[in-house]
Short mmCIF file of C-alpha atoms in Angstrom, two decimals:
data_model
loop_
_atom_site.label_atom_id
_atom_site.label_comp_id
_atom_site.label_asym_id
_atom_site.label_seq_id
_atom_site.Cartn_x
_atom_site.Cartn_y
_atom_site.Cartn_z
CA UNK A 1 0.00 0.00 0.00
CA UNK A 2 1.54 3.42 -1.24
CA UNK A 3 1.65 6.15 1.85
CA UNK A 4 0.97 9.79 1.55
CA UNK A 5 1.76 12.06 4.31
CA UNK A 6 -0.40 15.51 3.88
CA UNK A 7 0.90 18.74 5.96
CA UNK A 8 -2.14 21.49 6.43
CA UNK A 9 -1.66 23.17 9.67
CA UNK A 10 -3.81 25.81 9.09
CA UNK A 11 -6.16 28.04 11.79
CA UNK A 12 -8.46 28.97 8.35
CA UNK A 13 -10.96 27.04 6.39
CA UNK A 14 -10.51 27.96 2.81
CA UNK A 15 -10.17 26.85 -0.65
CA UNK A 16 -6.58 24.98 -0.69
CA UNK A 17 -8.01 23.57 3.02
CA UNK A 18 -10.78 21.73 0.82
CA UNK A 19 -8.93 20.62 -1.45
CA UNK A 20 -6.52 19.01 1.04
CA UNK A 21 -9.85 17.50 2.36
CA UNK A 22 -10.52 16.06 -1.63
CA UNK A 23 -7.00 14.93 -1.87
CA UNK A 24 -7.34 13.04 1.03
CA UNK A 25 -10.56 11.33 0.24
CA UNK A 26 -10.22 10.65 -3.35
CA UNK A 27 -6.27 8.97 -2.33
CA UNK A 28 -7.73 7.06 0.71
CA UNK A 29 -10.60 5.37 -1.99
CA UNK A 30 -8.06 4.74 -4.10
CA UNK A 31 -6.16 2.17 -1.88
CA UNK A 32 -3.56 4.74 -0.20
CA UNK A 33 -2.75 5.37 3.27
CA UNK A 34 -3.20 9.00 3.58
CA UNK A 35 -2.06 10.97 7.11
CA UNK A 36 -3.15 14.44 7.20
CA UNK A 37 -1.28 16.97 9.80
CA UNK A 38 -3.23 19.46 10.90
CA UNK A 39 -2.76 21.80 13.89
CA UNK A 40 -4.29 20.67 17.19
CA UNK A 41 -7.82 21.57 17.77
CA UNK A 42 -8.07 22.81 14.17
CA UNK A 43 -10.79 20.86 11.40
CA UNK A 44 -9.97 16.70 12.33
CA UNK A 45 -13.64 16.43 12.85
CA UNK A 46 -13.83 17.41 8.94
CA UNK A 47 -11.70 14.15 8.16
CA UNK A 48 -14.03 11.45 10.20
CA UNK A 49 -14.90 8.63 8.76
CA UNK A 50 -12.77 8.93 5.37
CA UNK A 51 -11.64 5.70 4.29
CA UNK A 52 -7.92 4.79 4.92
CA UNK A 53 -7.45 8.52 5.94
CA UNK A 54 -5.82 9.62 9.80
CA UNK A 55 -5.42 12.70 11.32
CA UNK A 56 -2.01 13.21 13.23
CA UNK A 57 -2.63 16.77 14.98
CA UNK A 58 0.75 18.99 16.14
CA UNK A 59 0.80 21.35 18.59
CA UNK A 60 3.22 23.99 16.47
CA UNK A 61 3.69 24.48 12.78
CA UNK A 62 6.94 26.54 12.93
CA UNK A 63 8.50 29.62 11.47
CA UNK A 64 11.80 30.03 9.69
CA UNK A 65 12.75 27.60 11.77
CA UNK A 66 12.30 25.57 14.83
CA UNK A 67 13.82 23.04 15.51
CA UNK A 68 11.46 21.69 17.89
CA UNK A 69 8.89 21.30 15.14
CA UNK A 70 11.59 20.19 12.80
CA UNK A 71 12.27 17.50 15.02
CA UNK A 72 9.02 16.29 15.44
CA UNK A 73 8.40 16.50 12.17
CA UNK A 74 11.22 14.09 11.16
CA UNK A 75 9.47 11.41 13.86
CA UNK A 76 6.48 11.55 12.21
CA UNK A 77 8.16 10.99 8.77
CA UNK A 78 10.46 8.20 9.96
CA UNK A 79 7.86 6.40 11.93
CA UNK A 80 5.09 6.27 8.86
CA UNK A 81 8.12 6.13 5.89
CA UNK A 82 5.53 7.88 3.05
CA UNK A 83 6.08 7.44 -0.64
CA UNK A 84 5.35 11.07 -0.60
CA UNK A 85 4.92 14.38 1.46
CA UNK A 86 2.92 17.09 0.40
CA UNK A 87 2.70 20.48 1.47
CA UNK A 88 -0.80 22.76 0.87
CA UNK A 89 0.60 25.89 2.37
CA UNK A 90 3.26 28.05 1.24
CA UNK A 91 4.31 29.06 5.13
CA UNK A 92 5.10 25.25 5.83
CA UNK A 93 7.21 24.53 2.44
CA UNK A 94 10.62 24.74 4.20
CA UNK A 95 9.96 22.96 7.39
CA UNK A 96 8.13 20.38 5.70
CA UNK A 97 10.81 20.06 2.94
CA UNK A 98 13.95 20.49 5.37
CA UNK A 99 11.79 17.08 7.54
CA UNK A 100 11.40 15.42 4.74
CA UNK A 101 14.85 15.51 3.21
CA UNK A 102 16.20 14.53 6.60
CA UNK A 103 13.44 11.52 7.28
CA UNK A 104 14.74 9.83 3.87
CA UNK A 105 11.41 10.75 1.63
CA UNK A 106 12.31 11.23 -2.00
CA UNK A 107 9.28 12.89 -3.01
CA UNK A 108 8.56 16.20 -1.84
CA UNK A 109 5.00 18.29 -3.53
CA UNK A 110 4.43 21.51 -2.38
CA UNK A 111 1.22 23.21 -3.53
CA UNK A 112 1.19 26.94 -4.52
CA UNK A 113 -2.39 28.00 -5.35
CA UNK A 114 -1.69 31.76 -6.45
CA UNK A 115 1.14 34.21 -7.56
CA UNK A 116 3.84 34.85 -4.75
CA UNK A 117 7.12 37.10 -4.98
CA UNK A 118 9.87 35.30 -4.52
CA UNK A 119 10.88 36.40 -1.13
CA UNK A 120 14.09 33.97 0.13
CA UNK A 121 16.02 32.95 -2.97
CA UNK A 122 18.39 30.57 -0.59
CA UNK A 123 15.40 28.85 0.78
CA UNK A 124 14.32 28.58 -2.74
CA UNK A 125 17.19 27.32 -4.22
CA UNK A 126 17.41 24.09 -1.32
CA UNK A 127 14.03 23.55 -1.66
CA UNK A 128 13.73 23.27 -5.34
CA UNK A 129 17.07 22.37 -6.15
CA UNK A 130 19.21 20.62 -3.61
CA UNK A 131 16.28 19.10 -1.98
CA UNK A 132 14.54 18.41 -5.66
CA UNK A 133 11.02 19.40 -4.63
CA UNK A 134 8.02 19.54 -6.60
CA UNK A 135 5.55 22.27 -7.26
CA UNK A 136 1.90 21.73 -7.85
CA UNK A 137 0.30 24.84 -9.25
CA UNK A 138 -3.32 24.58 -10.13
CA UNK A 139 -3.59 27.20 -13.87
CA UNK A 140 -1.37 27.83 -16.59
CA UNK A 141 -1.57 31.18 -15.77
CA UNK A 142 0.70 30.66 -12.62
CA UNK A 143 2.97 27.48 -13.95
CA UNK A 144 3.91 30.52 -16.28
CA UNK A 145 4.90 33.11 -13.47
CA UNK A 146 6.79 30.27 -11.87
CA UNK A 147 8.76 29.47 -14.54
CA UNK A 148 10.24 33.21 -14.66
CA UNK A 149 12.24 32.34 -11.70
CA UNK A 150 14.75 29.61 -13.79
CA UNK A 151 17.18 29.66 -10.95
CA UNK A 152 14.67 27.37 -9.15
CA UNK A 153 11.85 26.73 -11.46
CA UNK A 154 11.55 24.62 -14.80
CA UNK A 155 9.69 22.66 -16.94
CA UNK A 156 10.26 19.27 -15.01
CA UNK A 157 9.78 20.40 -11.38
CA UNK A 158 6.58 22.70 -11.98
CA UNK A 159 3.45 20.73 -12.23
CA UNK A 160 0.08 22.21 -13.02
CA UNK A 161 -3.09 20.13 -11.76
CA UNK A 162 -6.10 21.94 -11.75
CA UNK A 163 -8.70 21.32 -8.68
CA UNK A 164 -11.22 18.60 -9.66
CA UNK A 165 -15.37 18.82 -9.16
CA UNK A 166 -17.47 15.71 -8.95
CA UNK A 167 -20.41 17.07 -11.38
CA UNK A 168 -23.44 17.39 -8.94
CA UNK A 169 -26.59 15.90 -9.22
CA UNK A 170 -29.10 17.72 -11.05
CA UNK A 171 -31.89 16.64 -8.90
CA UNK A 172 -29.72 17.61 -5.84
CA UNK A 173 -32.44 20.24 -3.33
CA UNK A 174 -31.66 23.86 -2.63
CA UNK A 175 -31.30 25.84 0.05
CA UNK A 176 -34.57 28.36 -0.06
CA UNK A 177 -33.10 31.81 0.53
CA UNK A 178 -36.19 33.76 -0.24
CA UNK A 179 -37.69 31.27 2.95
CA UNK A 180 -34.97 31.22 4.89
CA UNK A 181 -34.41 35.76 4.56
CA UNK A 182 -38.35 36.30 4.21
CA UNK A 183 -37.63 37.63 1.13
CA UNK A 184 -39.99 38.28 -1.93
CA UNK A 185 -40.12 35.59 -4.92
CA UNK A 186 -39.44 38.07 -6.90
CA UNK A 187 -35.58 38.32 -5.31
CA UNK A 188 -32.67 37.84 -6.70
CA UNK A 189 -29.95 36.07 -5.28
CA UNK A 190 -26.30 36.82 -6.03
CA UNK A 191 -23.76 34.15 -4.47
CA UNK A 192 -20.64 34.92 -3.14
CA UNK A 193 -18.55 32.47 -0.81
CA UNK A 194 -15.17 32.14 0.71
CA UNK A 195 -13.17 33.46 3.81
CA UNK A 196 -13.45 36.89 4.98
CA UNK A 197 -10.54 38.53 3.63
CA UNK A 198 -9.46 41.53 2.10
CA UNK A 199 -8.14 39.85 -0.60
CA UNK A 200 -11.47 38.33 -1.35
CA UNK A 201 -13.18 41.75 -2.10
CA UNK A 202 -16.21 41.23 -0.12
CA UNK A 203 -16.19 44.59 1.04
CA UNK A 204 -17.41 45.91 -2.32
CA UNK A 205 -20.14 44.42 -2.38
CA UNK A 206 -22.26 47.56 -0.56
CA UNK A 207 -21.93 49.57 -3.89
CA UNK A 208 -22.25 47.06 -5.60
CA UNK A 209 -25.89 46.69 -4.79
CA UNK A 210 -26.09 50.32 -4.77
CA UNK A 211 -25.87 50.34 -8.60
CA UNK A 212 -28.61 47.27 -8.84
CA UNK A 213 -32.66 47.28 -8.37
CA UNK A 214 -33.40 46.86 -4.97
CA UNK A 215 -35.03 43.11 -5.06
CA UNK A 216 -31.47 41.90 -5.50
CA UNK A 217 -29.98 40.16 -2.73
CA UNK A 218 -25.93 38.98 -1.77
CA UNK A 219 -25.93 35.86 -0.10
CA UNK A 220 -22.56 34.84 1.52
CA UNK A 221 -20.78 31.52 2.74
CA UNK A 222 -17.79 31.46 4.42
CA UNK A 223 -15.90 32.58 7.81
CA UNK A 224 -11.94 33.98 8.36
CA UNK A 225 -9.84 35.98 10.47
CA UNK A 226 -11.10 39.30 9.35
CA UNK A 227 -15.15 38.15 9.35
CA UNK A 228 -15.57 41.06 12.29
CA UNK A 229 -13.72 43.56 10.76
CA UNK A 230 -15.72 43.41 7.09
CA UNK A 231 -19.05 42.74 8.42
CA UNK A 232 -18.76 45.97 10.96
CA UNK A 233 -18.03 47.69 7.75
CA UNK A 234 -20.87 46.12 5.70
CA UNK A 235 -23.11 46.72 8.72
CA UNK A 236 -22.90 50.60 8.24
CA UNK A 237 -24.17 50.83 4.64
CA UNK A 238 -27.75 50.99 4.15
CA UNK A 239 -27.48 48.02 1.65
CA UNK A 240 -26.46 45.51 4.26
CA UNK A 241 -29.89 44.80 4.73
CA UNK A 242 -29.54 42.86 1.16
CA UNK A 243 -26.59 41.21 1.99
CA UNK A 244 -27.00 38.11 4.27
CA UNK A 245 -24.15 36.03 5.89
CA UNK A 246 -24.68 32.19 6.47
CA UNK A 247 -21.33 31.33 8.02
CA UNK A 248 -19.41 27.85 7.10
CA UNK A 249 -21.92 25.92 5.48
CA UNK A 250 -21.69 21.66 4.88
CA UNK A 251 -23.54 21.58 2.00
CA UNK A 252 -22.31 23.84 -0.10
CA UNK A 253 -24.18 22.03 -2.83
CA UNK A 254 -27.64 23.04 -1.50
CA UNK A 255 -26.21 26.74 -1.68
CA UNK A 256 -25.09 26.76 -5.00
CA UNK A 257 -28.29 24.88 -6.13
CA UNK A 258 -29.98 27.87 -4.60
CA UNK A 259 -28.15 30.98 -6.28
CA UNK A 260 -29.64 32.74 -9.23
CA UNK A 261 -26.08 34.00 -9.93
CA UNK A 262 -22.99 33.52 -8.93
CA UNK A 263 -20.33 36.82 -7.91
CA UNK A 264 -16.42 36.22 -7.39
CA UNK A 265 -15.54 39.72 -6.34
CA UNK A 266 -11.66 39.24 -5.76
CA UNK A 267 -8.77 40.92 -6.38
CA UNK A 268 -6.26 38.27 -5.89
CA UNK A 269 -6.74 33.86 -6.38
CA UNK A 270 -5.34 31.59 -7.97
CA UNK A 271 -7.61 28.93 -9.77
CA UNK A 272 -10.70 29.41 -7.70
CA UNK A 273 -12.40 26.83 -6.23
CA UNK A 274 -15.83 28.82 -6.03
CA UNK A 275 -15.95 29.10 -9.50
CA UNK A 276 -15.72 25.51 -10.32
CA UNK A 277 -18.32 24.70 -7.70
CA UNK A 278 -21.15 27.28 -9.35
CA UNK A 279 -20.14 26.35 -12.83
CA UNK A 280 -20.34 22.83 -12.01
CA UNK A 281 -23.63 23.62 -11.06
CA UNK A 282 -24.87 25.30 -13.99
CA UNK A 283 -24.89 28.46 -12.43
CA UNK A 284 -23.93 31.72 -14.40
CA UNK A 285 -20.88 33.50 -12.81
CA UNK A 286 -19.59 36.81 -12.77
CA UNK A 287 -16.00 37.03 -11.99
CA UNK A 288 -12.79 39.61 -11.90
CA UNK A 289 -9.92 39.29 -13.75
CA UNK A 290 -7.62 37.08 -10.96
CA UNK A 291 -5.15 34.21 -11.83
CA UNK A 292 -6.88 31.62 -13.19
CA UNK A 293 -10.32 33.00 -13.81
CA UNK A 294 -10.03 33.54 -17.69
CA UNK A 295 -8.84 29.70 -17.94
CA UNK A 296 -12.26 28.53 -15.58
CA UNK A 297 -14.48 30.63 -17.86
CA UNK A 298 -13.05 29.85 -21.03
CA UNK A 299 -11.55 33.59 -21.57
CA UNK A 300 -15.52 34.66 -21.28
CA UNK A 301 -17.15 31.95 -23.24
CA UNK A 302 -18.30 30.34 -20.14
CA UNK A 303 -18.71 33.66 -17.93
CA UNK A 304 -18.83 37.38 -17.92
CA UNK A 305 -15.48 38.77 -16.92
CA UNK A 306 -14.18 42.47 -15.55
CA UNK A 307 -11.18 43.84 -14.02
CA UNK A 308 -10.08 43.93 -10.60
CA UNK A 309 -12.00 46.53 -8.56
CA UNK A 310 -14.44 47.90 -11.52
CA UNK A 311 -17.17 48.03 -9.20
CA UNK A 312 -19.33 49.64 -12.56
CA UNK A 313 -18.16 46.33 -14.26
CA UNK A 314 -18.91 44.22 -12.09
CA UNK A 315 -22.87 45.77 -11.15
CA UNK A 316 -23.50 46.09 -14.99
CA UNK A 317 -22.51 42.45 -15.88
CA UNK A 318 -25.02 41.30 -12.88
CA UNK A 319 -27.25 43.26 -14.31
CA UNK A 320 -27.18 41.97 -18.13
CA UNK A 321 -27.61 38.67 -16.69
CA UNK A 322 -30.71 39.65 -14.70
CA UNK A 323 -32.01 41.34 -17.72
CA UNK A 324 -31.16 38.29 -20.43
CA UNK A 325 -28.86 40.27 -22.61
CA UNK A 326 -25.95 37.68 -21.28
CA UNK A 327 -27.13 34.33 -21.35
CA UNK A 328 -24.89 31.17 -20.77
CA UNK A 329 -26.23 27.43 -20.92
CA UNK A 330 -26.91 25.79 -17.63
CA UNK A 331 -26.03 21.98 -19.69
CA UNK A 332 -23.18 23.68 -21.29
CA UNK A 333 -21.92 25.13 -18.40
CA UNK A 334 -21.79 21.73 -16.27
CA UNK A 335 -20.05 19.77 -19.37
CA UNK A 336 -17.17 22.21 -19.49
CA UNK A 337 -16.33 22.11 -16.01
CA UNK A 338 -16.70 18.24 -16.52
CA UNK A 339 -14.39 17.72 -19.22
CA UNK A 340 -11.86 20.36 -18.33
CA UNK A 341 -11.83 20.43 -14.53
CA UNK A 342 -13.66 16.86 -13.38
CA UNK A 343 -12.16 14.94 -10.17
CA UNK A 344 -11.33 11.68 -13.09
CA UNK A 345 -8.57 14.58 -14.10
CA UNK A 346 -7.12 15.69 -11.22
CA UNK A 347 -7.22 11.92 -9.70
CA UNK A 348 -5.57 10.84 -12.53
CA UNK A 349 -2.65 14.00 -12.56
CA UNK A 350 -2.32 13.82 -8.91
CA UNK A 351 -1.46 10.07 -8.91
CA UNK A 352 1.31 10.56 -11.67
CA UNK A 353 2.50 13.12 -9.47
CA UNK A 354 2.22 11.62 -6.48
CA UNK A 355 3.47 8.33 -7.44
CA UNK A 356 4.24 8.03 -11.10
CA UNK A 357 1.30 5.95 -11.61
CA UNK A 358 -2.86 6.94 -12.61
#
């Protein structure tokens, strides 16, 4: 039986966290003995019951370095002997690599899910060249960045898999927002979802509505560090009373199944996860001009897209969907995202990765 060793020591919920959760499941059906190590008192109850999958929780993820967490680390890694390690988060890429190397593991993936500078070219250089990691990037788009640093990146040791979505049943139920927010039938609801962060550009979304009829309503899933600090904002606008906050949801596919459309308002991401999901689900998306985004909606075939902050854009294209003048195929929609970005894809791309096998 082939071993995987997963590092996601995260205190957030998010996007690459999910997929971490996929990864895990999809490996552990397979036949593989996937460990997932994940800070203590952070998300093991999301792993429960996942065939051939364990959670090993730590009490410390590190810095720079530690070499208490080094050292632990290299226990773990020694004790379980994994065919691979693999690291979701960019802050754990050294540590994890430096325990790795020292534990004996000859294959090292680290995932990088949007653009970074490169910020320590030493680190860089032992982690992609005398250690002989991987990188996993998830859109062209950013494979190409990468590959503009040729002191540590090139074509053999940058590997793009794009996040996978099982195609959803059609006959799935919704959530009821217009129930659930007393609102009229008449309402329209506008989707947005993912962790409160600047980044994410949920605090446009006041003028946003401004600029739209008043029946139309933001719903929003998600939770984060900075969920206070944006909502407290949100709270002083007069349109707040359209926008309506559900917190982490489980079944995100009942939300989705509800939307009418679907909002990505970001300014920064790197293949969004989000955007599969609502495509995948026939819904029609709006979406900014972020990493990844023009690849997911087929450079606008499959979605309306605007720049980064247009706040005008981005109220006008909601509004030529509410109207009809935009129209995009629910059937169409779902077969794209199925042939392009399915889970048979990325199971296949991350086992070749993983262990030179699909």
């Amino acid at each position: 039986m082939k071993t995987a060793v997963l590092f996601c020591p995260s205190t957030v919920w998010g996007g690459i966290e999910k997929n971490v959760l996929l990864r895990a499941r999809f490996l552990g059906e397979s036949g593989v003995k996937v460990y997932v190590v994940l800070l203590k008192g952070y998300f093991a109850d999301r792993f429960d019951g996942l065939e051939n999958v364990s959670v090993i929780e730590v009490k410390s993820r590190g810095g720079d370095f530690n070499v208490f967490v080094v050292a632990s680390y290299v226990r773990i890694l020694r004790r379980l002997r994994p065919d691979v390690v693999f690291a979701a988060l960019k802050k754990d890429w050294w540590l994890v690599s430096l325990s790795a190397r020292l534990a004996g593991v000859d294959r090292i993936v680290l995932y990088l899910g949007i653009a970074r500078r490169v910020k320590s070219p030493v680190k860089f250089f032992l982690i992609f060249r005398v250690f002989r990691a991987i990188l996993m990037v998830n859109s062209d788009s950013l494979r190409e960045d990468m590959l503009k640093y040729p002191r540590f990146f090139d074509q053999g040791n940058v590997v793009r898999v794009y996040n996978g979505f099982a195609r959803p049943s059609v006959e799935a139920d919704s959530l009821d927002f217009r129930s659930m927010f007393d609102l009229p039938q008449e309402s329209v609801i506008v989707g947005c979802a993912g962790r409160f962060s600047p980044m994410k550009g949920f605090d446009q979304l006041p003028d946003i509505l401004a600029r739209l009829p008043e029946h139309v309503h933001v719903v929003h899933a998600g939770e984060g560090e900075f969920e206070q600090e944006i909502r407290s904002a949100i709270e002083q606008r007069p349109e707040s009373r359209r926008i309506h906050f559900l917190g982490y949801r489980k079944d995100m596919h009942r939300f989705f199944k509800g939307l009418d459309l679907f909002l990505l308002c970001s300014r920064n991401e790197g293949m969004a996860n989000v955007l599969n999901e609502a495509l995948s689900h026939g819904v029609p998306v709006v979406s900014t001009r972020v990493p990844g985004s023009e690849e997911l909606l087929g450079h606008g075939r499959y979605g309306v897209l605007v720049d980064i902050d247009d706040i005008e854009a981005m109220a006008a294209a909601i509004d030529s969907l509410i109207r009809g003048e935009q129209r995009f195929d629910e059937s169409e929609l779902r077969s794209w995202i199925e042939s392009e970005f399915g889970m048979d894809r990325m199971i296949r791309e991350t086992n070749r990765l993983f262990f030179g096998r699909e």
